PDB file of C-alpha atoms and ligand atoms in Angstrom:
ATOM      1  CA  UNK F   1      13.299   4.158  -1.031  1.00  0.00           C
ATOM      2  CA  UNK F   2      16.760   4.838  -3.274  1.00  0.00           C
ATOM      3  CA  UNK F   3      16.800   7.927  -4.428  1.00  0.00           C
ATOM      4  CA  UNK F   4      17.756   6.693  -8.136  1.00  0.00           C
ATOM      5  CA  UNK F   5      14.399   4.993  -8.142  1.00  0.00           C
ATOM      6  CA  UNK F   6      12.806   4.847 -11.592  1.00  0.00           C
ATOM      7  CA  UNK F   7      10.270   7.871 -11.736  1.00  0.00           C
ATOM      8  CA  UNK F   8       6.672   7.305 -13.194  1.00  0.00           C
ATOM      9  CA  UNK F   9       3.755   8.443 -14.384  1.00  0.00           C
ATOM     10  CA  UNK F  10       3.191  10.482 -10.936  1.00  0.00           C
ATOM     11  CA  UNK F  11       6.294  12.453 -10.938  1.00  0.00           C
ATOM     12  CA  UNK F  12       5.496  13.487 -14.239  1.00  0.00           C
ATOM     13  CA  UNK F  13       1.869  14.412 -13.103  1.00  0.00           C
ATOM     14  CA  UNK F  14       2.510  15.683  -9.774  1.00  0.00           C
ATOM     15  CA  UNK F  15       2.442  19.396 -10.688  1.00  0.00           C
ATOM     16  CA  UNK F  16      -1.203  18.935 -12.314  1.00  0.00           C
ATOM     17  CA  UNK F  17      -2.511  16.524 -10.943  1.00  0.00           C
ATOM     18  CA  UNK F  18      -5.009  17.937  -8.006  1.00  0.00           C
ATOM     19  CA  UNK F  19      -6.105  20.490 -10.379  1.00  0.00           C
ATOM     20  CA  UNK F  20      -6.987  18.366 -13.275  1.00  0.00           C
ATOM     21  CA  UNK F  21      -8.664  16.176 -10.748  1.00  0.00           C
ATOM     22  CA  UNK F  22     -10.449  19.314  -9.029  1.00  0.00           C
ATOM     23  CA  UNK F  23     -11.625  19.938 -12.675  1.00  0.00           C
ATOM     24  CA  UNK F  24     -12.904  16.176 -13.653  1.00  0.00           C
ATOM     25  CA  UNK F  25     -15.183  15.916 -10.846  1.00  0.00           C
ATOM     26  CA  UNK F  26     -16.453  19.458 -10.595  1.00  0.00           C
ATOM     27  CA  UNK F  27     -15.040  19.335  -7.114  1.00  0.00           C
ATOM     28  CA  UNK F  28     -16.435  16.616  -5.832  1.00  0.00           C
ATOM     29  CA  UNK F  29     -12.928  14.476  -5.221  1.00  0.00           C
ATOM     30  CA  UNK F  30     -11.745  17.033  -2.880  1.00  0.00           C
ATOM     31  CA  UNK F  31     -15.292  17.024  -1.224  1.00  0.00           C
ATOM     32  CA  UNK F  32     -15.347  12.788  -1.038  1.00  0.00           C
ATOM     33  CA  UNK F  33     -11.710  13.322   0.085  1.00  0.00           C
ATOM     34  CA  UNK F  34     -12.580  16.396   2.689  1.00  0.00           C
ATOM     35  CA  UNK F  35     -15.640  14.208   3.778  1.00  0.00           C
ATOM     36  CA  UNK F  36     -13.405  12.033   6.223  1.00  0.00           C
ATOM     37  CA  UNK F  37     -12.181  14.870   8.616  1.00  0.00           C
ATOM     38  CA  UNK F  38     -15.004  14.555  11.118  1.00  0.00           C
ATOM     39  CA  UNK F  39     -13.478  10.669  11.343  1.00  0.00           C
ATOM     40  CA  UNK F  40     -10.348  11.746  13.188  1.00  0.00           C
ATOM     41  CA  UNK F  41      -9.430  13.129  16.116  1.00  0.00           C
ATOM     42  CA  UNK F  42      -6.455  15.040  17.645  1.00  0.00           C
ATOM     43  CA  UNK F  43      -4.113  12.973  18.590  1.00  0.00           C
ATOM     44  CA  UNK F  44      -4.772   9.842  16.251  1.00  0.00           C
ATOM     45  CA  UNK F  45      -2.215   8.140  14.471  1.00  0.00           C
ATOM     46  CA  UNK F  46      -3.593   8.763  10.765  1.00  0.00           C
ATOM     47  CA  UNK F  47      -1.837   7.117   7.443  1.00  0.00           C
ATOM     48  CA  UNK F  48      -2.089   8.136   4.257  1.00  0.00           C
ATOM     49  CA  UNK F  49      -0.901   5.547   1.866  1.00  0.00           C
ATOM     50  CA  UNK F  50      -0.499   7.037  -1.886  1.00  0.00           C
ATOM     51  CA  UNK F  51      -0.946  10.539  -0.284  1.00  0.00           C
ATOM     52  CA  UNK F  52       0.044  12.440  -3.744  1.00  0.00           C
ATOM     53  CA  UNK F  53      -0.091  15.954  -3.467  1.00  0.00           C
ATOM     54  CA  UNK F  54      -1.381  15.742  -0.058  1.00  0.00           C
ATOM     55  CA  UNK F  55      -5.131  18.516  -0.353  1.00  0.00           C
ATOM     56  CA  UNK F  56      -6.312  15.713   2.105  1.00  0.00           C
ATOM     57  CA  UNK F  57      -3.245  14.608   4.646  1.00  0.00           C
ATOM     58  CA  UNK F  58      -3.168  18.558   5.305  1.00  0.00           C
ATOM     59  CA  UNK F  59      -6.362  18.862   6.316  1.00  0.00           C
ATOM     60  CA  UNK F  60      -6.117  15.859   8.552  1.00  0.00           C
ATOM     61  CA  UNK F  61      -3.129  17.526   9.827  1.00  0.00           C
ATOM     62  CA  UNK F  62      -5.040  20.562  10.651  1.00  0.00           C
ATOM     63  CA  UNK F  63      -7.475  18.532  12.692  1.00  0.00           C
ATOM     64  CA  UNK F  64      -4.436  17.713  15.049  1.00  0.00           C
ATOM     65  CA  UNK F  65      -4.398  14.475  13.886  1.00  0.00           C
ATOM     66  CA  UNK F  66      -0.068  12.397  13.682  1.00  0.00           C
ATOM     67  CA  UNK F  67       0.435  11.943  10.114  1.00  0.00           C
ATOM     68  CA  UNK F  68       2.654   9.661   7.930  1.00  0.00           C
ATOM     69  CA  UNK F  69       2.339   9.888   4.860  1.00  0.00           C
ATOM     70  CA  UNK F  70       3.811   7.532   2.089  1.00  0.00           C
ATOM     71  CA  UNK F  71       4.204   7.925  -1.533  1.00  0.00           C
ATOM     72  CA  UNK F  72       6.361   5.918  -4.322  1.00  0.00           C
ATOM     73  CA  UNK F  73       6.553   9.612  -6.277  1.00  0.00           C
ATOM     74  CA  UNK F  74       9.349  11.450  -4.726  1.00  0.00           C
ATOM     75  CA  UNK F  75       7.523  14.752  -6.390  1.00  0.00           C
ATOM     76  CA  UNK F  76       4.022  14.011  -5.408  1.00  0.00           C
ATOM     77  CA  UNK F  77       5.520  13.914  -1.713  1.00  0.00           C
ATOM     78  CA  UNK F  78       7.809  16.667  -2.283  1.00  0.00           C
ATOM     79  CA  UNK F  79       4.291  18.815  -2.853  1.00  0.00           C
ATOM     80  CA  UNK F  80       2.574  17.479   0.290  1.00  0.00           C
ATOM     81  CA  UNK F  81       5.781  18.301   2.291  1.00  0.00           C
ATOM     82  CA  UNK F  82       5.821  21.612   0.801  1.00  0.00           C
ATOM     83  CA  UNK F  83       1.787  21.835   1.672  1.00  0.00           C
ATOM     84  CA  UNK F  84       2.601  20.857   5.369  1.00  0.00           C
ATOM     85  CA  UNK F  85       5.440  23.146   5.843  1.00  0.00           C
ATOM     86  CA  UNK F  86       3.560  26.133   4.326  1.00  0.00           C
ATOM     87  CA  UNK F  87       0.770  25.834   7.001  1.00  0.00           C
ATOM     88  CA  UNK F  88       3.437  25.199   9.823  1.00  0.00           C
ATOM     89  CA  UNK F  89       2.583  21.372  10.377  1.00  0.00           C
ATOM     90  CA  UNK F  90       4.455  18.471  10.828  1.00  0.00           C
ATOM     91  CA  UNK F  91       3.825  14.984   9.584  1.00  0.00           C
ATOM     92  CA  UNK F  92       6.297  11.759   8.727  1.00  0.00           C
ATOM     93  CA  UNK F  93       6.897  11.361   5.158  1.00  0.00           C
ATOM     94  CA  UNK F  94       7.789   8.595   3.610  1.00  0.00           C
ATOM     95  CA  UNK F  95       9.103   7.477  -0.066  1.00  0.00           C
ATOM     96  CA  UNK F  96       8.758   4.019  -0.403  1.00  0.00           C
ATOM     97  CA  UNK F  97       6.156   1.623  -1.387  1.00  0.00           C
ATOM     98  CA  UNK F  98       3.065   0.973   0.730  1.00  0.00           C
ATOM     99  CA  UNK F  99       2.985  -2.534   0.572  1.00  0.00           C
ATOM    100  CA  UNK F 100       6.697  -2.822   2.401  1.00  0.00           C
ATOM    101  CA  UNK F 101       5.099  -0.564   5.204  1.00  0.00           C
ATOM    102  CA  UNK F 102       5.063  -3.145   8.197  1.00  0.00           C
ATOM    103  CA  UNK F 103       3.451  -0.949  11.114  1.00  0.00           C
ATOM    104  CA  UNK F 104       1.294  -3.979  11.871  1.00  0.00           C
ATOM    105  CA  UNK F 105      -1.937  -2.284  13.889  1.00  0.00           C
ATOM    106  CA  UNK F 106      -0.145   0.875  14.334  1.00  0.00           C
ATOM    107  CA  UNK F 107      -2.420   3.076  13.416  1.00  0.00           C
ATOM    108  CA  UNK F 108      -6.243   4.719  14.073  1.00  0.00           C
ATOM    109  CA  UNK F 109      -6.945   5.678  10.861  1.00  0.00           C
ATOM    110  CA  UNK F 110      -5.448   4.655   7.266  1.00  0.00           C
ATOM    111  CA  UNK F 111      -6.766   6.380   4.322  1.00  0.00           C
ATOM    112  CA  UNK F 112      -6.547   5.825   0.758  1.00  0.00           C
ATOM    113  CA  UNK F 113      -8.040   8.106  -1.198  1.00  0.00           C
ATOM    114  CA  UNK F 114      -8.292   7.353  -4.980  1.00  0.00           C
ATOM    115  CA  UNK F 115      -4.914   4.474  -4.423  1.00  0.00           C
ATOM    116  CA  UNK F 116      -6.534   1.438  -4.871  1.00  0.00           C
ATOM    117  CA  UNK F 117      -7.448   2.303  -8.209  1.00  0.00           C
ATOM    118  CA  UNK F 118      -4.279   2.249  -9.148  1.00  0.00           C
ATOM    119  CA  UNK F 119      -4.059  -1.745  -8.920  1.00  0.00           C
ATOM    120  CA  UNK F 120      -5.552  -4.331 -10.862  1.00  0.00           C
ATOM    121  CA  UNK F 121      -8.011  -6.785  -9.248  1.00  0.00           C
ATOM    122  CA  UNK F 122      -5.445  -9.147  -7.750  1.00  0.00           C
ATOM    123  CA  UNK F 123      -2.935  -7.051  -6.390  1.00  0.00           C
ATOM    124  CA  UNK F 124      -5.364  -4.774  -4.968  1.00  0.00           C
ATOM    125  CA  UNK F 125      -6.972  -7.438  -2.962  1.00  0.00           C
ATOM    126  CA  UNK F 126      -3.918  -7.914  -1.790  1.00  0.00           C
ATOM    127  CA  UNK F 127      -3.369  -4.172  -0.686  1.00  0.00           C
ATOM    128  CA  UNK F 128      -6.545  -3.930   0.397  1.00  0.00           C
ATOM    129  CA  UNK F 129      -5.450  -7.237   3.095  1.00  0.00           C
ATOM    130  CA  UNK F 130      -2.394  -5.615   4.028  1.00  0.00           C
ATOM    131  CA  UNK F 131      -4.120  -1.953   4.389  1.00  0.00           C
ATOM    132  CA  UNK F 132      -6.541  -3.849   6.627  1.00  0.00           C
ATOM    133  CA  UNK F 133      -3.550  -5.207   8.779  1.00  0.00           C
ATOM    134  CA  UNK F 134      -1.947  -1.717   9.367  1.00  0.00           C
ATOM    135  CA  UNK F 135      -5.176  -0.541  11.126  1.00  0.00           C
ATOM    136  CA  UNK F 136      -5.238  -1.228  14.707  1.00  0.00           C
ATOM    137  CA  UNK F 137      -8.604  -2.939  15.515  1.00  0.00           C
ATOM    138  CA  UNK F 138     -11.479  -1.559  15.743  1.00  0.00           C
ATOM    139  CA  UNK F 139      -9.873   1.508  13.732  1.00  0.00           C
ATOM    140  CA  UNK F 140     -11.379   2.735  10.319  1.00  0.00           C
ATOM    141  CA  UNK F 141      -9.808   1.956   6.861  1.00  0.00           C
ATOM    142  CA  UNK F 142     -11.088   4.982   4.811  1.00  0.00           C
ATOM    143  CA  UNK F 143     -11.596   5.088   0.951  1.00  0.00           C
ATOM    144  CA  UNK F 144     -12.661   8.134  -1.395  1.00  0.00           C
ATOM    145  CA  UNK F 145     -12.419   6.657  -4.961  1.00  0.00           C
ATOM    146  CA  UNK F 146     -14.709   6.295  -7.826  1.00  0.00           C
ATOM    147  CA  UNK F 147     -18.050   4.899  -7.072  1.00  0.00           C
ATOM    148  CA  UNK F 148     -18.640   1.028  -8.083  1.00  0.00           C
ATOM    149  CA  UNK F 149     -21.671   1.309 -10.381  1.00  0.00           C
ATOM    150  CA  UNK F 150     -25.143   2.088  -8.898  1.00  0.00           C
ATOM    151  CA  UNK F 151     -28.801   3.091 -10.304  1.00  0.00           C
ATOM    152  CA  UNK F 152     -30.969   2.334 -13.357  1.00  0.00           C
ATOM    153  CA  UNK F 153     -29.899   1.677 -16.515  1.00  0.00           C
ATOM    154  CA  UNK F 154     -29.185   4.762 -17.826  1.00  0.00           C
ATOM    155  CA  UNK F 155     -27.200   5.998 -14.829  1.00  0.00           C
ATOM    156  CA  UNK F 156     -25.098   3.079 -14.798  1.00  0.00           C
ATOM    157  CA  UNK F 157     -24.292   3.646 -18.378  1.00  0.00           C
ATOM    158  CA  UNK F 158     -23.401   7.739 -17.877  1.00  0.00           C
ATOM    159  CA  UNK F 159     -21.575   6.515 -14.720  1.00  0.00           C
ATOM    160  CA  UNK F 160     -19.312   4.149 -17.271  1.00  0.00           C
ATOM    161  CA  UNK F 161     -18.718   6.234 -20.075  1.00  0.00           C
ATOM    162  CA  UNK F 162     -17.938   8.988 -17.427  1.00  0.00           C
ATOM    163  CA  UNK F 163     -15.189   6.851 -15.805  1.00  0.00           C
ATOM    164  CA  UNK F 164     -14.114   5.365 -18.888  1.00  0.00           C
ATOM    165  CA  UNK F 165     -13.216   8.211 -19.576  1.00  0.00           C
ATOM    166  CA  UNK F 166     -11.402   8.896 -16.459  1.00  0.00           C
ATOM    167  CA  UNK F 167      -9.635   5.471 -16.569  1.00  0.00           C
ATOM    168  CA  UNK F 168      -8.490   5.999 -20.383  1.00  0.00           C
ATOM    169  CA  UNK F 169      -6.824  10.184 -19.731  1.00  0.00           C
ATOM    170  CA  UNK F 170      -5.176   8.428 -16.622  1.00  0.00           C
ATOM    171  CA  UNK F 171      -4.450   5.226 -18.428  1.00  0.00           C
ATOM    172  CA  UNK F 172      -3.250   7.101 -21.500  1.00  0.00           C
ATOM    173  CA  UNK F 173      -0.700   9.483 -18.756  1.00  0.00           C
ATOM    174  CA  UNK F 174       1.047   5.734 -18.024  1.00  0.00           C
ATOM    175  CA  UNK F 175      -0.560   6.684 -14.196  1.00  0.00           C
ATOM    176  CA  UNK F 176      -2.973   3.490 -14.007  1.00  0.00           C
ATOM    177  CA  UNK F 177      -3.975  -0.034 -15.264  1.00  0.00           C
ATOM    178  CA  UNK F 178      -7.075  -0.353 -17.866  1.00  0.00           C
ATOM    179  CA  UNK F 179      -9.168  -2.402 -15.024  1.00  0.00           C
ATOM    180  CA  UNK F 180     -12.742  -2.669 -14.677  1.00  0.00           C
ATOM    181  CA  UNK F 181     -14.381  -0.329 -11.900  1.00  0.00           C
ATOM    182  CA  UNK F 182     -12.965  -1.860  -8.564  1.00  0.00           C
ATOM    183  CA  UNK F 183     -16.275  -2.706  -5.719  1.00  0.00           C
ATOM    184  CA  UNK F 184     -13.998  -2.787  -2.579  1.00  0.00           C
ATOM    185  CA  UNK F 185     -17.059  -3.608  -0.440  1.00  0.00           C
ATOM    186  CA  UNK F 186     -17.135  -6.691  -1.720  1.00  0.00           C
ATOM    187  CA  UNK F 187     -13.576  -7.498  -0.643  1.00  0.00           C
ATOM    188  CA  UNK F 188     -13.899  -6.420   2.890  1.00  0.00           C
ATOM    189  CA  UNK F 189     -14.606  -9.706   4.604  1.00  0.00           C
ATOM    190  CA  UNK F 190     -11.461 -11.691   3.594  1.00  0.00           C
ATOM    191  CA  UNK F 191      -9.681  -8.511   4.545  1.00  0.00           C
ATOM    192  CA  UNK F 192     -11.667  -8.492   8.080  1.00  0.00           C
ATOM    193  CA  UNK F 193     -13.262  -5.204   6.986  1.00  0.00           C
ATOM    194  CA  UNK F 194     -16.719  -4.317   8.278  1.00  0.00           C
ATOM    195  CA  UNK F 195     -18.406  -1.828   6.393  1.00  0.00           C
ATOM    196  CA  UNK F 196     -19.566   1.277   8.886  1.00  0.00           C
ATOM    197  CA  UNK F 197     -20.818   3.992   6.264  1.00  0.00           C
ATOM    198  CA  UNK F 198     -20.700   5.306   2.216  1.00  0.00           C
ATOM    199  CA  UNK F 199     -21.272   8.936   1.534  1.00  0.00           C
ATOM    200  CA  UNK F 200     -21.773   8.912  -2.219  1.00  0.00           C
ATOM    201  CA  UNK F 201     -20.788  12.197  -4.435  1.00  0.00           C
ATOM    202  CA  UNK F 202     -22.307  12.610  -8.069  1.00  0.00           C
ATOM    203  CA  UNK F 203     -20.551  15.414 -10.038  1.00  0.00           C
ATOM    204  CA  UNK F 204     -23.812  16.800 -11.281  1.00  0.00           C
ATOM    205  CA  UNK F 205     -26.890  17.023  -8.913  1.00  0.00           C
ATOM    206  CA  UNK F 206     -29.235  14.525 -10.995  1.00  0.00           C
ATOM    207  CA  UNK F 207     -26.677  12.265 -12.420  1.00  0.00           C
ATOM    208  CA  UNK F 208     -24.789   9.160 -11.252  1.00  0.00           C
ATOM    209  CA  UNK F 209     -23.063   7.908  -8.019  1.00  0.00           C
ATOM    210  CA  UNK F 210     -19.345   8.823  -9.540  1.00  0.00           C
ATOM    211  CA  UNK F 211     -17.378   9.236  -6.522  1.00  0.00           C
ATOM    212  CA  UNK F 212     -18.024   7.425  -2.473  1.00  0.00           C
ATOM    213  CA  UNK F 213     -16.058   7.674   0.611  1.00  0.00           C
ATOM    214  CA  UNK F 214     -16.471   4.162   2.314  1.00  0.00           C
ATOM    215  CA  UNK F 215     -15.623   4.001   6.263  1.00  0.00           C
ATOM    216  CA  UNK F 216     -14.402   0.517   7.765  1.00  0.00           C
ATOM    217  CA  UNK F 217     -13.759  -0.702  11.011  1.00  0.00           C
ATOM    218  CA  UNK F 218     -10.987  -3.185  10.714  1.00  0.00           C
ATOM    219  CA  UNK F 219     -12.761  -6.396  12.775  1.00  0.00           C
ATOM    220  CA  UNK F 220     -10.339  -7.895  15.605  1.00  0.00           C
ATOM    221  CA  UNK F 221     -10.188 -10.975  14.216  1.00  0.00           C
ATOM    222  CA  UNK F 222      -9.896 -11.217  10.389  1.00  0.00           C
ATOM    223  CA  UNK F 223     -11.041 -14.181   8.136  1.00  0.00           C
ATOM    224  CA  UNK F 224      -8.297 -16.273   7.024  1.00  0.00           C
TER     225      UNK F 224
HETATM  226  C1  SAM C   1      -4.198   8.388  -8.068  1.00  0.00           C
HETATM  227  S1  SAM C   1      -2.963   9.075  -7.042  1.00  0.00           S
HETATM  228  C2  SAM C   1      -3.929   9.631  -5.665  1.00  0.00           C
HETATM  229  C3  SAM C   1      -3.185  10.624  -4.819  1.00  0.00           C
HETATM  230  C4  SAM C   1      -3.963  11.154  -3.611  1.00  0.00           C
HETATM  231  N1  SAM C   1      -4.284  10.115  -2.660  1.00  0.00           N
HETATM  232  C5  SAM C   1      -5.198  11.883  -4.044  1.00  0.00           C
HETATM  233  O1  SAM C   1      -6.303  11.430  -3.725  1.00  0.00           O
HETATM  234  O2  SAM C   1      -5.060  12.934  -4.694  1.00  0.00           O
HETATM  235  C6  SAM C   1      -2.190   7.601  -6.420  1.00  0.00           C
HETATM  236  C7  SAM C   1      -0.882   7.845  -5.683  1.00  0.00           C
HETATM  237  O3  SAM C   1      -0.439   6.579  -5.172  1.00  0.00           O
HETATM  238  C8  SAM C   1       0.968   6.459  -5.356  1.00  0.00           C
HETATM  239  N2  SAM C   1       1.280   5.023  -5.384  1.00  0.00           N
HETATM  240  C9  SAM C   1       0.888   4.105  -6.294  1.00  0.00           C
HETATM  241  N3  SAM C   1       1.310   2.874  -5.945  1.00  0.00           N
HETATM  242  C10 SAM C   1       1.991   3.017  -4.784  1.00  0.00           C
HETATM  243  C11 SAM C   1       2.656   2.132  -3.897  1.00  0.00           C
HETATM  244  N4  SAM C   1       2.725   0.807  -4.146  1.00  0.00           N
HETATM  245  N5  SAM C   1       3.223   2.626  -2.790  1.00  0.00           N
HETATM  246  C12 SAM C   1       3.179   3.964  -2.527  1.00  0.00           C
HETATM  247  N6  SAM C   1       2.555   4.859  -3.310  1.00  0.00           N
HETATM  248  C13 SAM C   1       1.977   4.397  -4.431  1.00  0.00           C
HETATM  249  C14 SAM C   1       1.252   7.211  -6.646  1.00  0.00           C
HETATM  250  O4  SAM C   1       2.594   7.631  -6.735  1.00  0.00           O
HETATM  251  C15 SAM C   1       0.255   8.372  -6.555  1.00  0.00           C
HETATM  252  O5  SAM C   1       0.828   9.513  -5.956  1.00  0.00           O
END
């Protein structure tokens, strides 16, 4: 991507934005996040699409895992870059836009951790599809984001005003859409997505489903 690219609401955020996130949840991002490691192995050819400040591509790294990593923020990569050469890994990292990333069935594993949120409905179908296409099959699409809503009433309703809240500070930071709370289950078949497992994280021990980490296998032969 040019360099003279406009800069957004991530470059601006980029020096905060793991900690306020660490802070939200209690935690439990990182943990949803951290929760995928056992999914790859050395030697894999991982992809982190919207890595940001990278907590989670370095860990993968650690595992022995080949990373690229892509970002539109030139700072948010800058920081995982930084994070990868402080720990004396390597990894491909790339500025650009995820959706002009054509390594069709390249790679093992793709993750996007808290990405898709960043789309309305629409185009996030769409980057779900293409995600889907960059996977190799029978590899796993991975997704830590906030948790489409779950429980009784009352959880449901903590669970909304708790994201709402989210959505609005993020919103408010010119970082996201106002969109309802994506369910990307729902949207794995046209992508020829097979949900495998969902490890769901609440921030307090008693209280709602906020945050899951969905694995997919990417099917060999995708609907439509
Ligand atoms: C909400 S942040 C999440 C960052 C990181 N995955 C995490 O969990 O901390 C979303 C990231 O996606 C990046 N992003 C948004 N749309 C993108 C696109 N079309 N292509 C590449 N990166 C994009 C943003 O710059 C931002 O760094």
């Amino acid at each position: 991507m040019a360099d003279d690219a406009p800069p957004g609401g991530f470059d601006r955020a980029a020096w905060f934005y793991e900690p306020l996130a660490r802070i939200y949840s209690l935690g439990k991002i990182e943990a949803a996040k951290a929760s995928q490691l056992g999914l790859m192995n050395p030697g894999d050819r991982v992809l982190y699409v919207g890595v940001g400040a990278g907590e989670d591509a370095v860990l993968a790294a650690r595992v022995g895992a080949d990373l690229t990593c892509i970002d539109l923020s030139g700072r948010m990569l800058a920081r995982a870059r930084t994070k990868f050469e402080r720990a004396g890994l390597r990894g491909e990292f790339i500025r650009g836009d995820v959706f002009e990333h054509d390594r069709i069935g390249h790679y093992d594993v793709v993750a996007a951790n808290f990405f898709l949120n960043c789309f309305e409905r629409g185009p996030m179908r769409r980057m779900l599809r293409h995600l889907s296409g960059l996977v190799r099959p029978g590899g796993r699409l991975l997704i830590a984001d906030v948790a489409a809503p779950s429980g009784n009433r009352l959880q449901r309703q903590l669970h909304r005003g708790y994201n709402g809240v989210g959505l609005a500070l993020y919103w408010a930071m010119g970082l996201v859409p106002l969109h309802p709370i994506h369910d990307y289950r729902r949207y794995f078949g046209e992508a020829g997505l097979r949900c495998i497992r969902v490890r769901d994280f609440r921030v307090l021990p008693f209280g709602p489903v906020s945050f899951q980490a969905i694995e997919a296998q990417r099917l060999a032969d995708p609907e439509g």
